[in-house]
Coordinates of C-alpha atoms in Angstrom, one line a residue:
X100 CA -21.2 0.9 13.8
X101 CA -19.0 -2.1 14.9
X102 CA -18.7 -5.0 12.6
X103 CA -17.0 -8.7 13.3
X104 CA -16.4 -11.3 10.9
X105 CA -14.1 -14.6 12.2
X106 CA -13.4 -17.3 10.0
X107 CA -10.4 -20.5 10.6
X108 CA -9.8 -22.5 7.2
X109 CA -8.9 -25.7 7.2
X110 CA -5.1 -26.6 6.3
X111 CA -6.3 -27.6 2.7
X112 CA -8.0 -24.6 2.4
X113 CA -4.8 -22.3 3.5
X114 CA -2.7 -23.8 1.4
X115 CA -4.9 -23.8 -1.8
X116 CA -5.4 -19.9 -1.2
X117 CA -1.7 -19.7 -0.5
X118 CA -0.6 -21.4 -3.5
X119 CA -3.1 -18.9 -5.6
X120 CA -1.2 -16.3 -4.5
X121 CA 1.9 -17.9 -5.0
X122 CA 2.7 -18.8 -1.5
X123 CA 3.3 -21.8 -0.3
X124 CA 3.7 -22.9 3.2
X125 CA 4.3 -26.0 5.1
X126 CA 1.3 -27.6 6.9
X127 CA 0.8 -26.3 10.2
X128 CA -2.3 -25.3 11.8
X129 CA -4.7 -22.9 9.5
X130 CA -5.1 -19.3 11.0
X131 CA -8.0 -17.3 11.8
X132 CA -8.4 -14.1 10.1
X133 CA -10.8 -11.6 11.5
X134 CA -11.7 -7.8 10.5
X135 CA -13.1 -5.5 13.0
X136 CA -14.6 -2.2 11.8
X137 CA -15.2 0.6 13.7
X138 CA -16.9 3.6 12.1
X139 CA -16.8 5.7 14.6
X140 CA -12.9 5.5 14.8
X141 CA -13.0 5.2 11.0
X142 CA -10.5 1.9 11.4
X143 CA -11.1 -1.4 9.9
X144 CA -8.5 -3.5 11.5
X145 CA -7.4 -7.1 10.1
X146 CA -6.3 -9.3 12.7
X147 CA -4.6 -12.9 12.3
X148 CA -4.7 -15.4 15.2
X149 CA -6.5 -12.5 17.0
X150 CA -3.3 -10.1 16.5
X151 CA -3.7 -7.0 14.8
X152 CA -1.4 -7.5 11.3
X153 CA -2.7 -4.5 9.5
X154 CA -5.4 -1.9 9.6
X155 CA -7.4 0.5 7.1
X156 CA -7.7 4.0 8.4
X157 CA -10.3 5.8 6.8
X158 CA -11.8 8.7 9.2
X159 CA -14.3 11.7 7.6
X160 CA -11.2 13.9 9.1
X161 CA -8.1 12.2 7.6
X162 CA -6.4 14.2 4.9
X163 CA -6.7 10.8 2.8
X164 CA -7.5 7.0 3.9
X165 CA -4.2 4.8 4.3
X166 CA -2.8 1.9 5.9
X167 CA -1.4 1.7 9.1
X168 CA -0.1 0.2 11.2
X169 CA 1.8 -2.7 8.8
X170 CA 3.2 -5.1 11.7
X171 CA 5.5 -7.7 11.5
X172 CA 5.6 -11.5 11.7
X173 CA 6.6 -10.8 15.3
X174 CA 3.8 -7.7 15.9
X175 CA 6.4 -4.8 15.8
X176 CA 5.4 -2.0 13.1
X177 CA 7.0 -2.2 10.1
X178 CA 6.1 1.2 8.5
X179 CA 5.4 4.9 10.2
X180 CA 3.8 7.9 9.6
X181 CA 3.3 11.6 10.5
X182 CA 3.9 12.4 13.9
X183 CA 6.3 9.9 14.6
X184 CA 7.8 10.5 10.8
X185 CA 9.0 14.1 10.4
X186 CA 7.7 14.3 6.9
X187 CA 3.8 15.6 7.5
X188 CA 2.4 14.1 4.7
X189 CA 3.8 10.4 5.4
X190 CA 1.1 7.8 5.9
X191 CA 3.0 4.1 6.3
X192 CA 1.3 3.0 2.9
X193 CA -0.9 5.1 1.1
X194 CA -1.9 6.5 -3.1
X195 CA -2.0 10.5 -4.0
X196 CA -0.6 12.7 -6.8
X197 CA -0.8 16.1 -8.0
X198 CA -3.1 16.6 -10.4
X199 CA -5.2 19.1 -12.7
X200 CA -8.7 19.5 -13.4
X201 CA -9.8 21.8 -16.1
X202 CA -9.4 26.2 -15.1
X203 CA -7.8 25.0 -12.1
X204 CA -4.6 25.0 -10.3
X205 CA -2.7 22.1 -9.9
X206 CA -3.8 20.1 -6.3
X207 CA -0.9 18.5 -4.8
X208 CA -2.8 15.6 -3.1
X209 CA 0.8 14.4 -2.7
X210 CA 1.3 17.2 -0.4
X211 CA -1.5 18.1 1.7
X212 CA -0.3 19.7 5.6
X213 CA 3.0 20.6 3.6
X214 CA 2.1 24.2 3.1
X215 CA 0.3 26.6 5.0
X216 CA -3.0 26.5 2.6
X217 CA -2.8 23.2 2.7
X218 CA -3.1 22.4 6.1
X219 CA -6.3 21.6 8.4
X220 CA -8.4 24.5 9.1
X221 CA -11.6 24.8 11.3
X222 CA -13.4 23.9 7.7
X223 CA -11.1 20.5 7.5
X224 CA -8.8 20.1 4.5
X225 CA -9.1 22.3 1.4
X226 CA -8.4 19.3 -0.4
X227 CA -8.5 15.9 0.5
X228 CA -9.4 12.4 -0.7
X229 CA -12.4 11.0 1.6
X230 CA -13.2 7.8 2.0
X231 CA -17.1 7.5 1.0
X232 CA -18.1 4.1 1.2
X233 CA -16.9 0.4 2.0
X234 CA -18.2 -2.0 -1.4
X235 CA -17.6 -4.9 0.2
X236 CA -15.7 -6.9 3.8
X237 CA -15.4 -10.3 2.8
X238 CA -13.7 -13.1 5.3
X239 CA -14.0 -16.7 3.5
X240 CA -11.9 -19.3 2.5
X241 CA -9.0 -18.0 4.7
X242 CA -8.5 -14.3 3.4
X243 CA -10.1 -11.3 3.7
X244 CA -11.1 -9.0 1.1
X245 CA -12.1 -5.3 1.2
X246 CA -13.1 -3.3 -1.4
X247 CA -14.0 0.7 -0.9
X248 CA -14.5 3.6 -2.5
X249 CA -12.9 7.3 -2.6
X250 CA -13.3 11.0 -4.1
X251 CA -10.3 13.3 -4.2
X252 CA -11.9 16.2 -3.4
X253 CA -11.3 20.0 -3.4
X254 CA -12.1 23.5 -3.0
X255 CA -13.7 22.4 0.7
X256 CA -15.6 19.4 -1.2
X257 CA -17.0 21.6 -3.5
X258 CA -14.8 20.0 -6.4
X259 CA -15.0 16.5 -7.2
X260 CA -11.5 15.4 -9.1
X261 CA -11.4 11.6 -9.0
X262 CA -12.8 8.2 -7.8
X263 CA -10.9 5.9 -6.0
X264 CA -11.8 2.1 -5.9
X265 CA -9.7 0.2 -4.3
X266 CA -9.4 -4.0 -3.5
X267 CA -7.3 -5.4 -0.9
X268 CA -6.8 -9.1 -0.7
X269 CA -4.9 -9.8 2.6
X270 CA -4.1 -13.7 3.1
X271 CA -2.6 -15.3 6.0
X272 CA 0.6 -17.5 5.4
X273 CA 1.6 -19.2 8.7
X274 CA 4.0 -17.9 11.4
X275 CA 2.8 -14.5 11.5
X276 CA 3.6 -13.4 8.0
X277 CA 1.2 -12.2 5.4
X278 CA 0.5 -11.2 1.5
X279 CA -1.2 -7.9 0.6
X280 CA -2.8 -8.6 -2.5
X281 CA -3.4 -4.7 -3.4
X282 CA -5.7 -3.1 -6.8
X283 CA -6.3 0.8 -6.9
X284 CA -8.2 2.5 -10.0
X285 CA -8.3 6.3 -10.2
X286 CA -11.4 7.3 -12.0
X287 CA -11.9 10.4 -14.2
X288 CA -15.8 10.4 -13.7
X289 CA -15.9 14.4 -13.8
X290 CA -14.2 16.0 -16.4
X291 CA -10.3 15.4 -17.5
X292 CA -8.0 15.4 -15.4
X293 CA -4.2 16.2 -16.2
X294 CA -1.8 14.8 -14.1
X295 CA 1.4 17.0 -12.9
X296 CA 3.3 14.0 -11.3
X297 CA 6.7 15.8 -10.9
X298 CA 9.3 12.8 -11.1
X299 CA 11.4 13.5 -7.8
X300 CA 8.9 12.4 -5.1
X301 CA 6.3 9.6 -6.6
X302 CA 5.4 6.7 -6.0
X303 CA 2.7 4.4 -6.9
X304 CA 2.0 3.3 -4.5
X305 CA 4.1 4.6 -1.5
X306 CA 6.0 2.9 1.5
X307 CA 7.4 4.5 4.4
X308 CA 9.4 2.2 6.2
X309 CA 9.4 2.5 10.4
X310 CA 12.9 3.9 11.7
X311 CA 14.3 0.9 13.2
X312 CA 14.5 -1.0 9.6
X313 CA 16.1 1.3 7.9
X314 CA 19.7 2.2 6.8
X315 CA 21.0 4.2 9.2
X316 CA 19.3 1.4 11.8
X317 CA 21.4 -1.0 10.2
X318 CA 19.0 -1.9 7.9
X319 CA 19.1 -2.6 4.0
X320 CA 16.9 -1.8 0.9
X321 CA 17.4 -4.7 -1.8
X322 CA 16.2 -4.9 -5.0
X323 CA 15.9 -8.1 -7.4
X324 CA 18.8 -6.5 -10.0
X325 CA 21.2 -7.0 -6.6
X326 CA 21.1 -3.2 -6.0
X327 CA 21.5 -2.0 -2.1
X328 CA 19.9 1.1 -0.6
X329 CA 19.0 4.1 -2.0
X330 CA 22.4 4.7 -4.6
X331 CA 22.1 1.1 -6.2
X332 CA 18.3 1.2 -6.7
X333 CA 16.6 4.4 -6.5
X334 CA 15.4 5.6 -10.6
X335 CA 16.6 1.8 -11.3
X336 CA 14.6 -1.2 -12.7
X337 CA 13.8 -3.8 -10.8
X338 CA 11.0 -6.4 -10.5
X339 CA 11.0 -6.5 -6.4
X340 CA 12.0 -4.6 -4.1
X341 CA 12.4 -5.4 -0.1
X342 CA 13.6 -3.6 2.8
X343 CA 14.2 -5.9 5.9
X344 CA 16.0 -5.3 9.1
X345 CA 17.1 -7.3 12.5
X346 CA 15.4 -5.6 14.8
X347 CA 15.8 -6.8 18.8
X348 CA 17.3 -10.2 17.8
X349 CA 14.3 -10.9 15.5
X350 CA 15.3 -9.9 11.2
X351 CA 12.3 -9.1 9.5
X352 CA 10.8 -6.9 6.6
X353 CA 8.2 -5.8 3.8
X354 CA 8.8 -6.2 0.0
X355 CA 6.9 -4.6 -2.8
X356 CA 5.9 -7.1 -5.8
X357 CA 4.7 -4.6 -8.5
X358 CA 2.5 -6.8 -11.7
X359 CA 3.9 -4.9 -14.5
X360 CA 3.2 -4.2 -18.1
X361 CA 5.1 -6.7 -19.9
X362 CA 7.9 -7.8 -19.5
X363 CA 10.0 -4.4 -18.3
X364 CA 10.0 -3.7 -14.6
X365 CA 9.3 -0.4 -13.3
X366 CA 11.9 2.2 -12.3
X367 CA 11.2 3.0 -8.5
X368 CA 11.5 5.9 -6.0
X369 CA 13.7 4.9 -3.0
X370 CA 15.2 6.8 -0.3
X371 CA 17.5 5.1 2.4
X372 CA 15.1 7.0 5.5
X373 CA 12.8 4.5 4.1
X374 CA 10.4 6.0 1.5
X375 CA 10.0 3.4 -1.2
X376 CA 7.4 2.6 -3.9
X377 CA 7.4 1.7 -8.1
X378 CA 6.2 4.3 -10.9
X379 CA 4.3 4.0 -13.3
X380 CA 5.1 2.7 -17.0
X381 CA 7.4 5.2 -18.3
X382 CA 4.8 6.7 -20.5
X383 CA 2.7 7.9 -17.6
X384 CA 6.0 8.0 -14.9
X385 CA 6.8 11.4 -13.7
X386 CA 5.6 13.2 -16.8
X387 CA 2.4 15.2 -17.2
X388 CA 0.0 13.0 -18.6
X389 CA -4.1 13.7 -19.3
X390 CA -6.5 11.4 -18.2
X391 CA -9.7 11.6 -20.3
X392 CA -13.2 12.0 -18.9
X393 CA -14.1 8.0 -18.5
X394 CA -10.9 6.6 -18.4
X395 CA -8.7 5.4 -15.4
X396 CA -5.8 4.9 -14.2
X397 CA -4.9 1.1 -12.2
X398 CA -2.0 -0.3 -10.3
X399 CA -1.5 -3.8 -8.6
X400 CA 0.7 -4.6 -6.4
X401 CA 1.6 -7.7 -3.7
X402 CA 3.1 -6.3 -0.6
X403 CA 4.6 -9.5 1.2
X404 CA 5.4 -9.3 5.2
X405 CA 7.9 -11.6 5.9
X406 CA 10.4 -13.3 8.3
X407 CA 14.2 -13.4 7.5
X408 CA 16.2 -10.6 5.0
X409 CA 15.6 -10.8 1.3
X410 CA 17.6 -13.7 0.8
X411 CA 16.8 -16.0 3.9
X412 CA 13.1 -15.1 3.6
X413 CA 13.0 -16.4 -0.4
X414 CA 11.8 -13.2 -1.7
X415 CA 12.6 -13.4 -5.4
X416 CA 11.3 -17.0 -5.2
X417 CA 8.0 -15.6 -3.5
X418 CA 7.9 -13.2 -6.4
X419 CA 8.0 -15.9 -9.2
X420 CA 5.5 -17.7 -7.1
X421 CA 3.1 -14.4 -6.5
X422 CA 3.0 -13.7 -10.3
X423 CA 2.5 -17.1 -11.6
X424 CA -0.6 -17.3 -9.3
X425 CA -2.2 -14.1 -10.7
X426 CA -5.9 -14.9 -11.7
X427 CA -6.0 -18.0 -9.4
X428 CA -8.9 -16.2 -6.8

């Protein structure tokens, strides 16, 4: 199955939706946002002014559905994953843990193709999170919207752990950059489920970060506390996080807007290869938790592409902006 939606708002329109997400452009001309989806490729791509910016990847084979690839204002990939990451269980942008269910052993959904059990067999994955059903592609008003649903599975699919629904918002802002306006809700619709979370490698949710932005590229990892790379914010507080890079003549990068509880900003995993993400509150943040049959377990974040570094691109000022248009659209 193939499906196409088009849709080219007026400039009114763009910068009303803009504004709700706490973006604000100058007028230029409106651009078109499109999705393509391709089920036999399992890829629902999300193209602005007919250029791919972003695609879901969501394949009956994957170990788990993710994002990628996460391109640029000027169309060069911003993030990376497994082959071209060393790390096997890399995917650009993507949500797993390690968890429990009751007279079981701990699943590391974190780490599936990491050990040898873990890794694809003739049978597929032992465990895996599949993607089971799209709940809605929505192109109006100058953004798109696409809601799915998951199951982390296991035991072959024999074992169902979790649900997974997810919403992404993704709204075009002029000149090639974008906002990711992203909601994920585990569900415990089976039984409990504890979660093991060990604190060194979590993230919720992840970003790897493509080679040529990082550190050791010359790139930098800024947080809004004025920390730099992995020693000044990694296990620190911070609102925002960005990680931006001059790549051939053109600088550029991605920052992560967690909403968080309150008024106290997440601690965050961050490693200068380019691994970055928040954790959860601390009550639930790299300790073993249980999640009782019924309840769930949400995350929201805005993931803004952008021109310029953290400074010249306005990113704290876009983060005041994204959070006091929450509930707007």
């Amino acid at each position: 199955m193939k499906t196409f939606w088009i849709v080219r708002a007026g400039t009114g329109l763009l910068l009303l939706l803009s504004s709700a997400v706490g973006i604000v452009q100058a007028a230029a001309p409106a651009p078109a946002i499109e999705l393509k989806r391709d089920d036999q490729r399992g890829q629902l791509q999300i193209l602005i002014d007919s250029r791919e910016a972003i695609a879901y990847q969501y394949a009956a084979d994957l170990d788990f559905p993710h994002y990628y690839p996460v391109r640029s204002p000027s169309g060069k990939p911003l993030t990376v994953q497994y082959p071209d990451d060393r790390h096997s269980h890399h995917r650009s942008i993507w949500v797993n843990d390690i968890v429990q269910p009751p007279n079981h052993e701990p699943i590391s959904f974190y780490g599936i193709g990491v050990t040898e059990e873990s890794k694809r067999t003739a049978r597929g994955f032992r465990d895996c999170i599949r993607h089971m059903k799209f709940l809605g592609e929505d192109v109006v008003g100058g953004q798109a919207v696409i809601r799915t649903q998951a199951t982390w599975l296991a035991d072959f699919g024999q074992l169902r752990v979790l649900d997974e629904v997810r919403r992404l918002r993704v709204v075009p802002l002029g000149r090639g950059e974008y906002m990711l306006d992203l909601q994920f809700e585990l569900q415990a619709n089976y039984d409990d489920v504890s979660f093991v979370s060990e604190w060194n490698h979590y993230a919720w949710p992840y970003v790897r970060m493509h080679a040529k932005f990082v550190k050791e590229a010359g790139g930098a990892i800024t947080n809004s506390a004025g920390g730099v790379n992995e020693q000044g914010t990694h296990e620190k507080r911070a609102f925002w996080v960005d990680c931006s890079n001059c790549v051939d003549g053109v600088t550029e990068g991605l920052a992560v807007f967690p909403v968080a509880d309150g008024e106290t900003p997440p601690l965050w995993l961050v490693r200068d290869y380019g691994t970055f993400g928040p954790r959860r509150p601390d009550a639930r943040s790299g300790v073993p938790f249980v999640l009782k049959k019924g309840e769930s377990l949400k995350q929201h974040v805005g993931i803004l592409v952008h021109s310029g570094d953290a400074a010249t691109g306005r990113v704290a000022e876009r983060y005041q902006e994204f959070m006091a248009g929450l509930g707007k659209s």
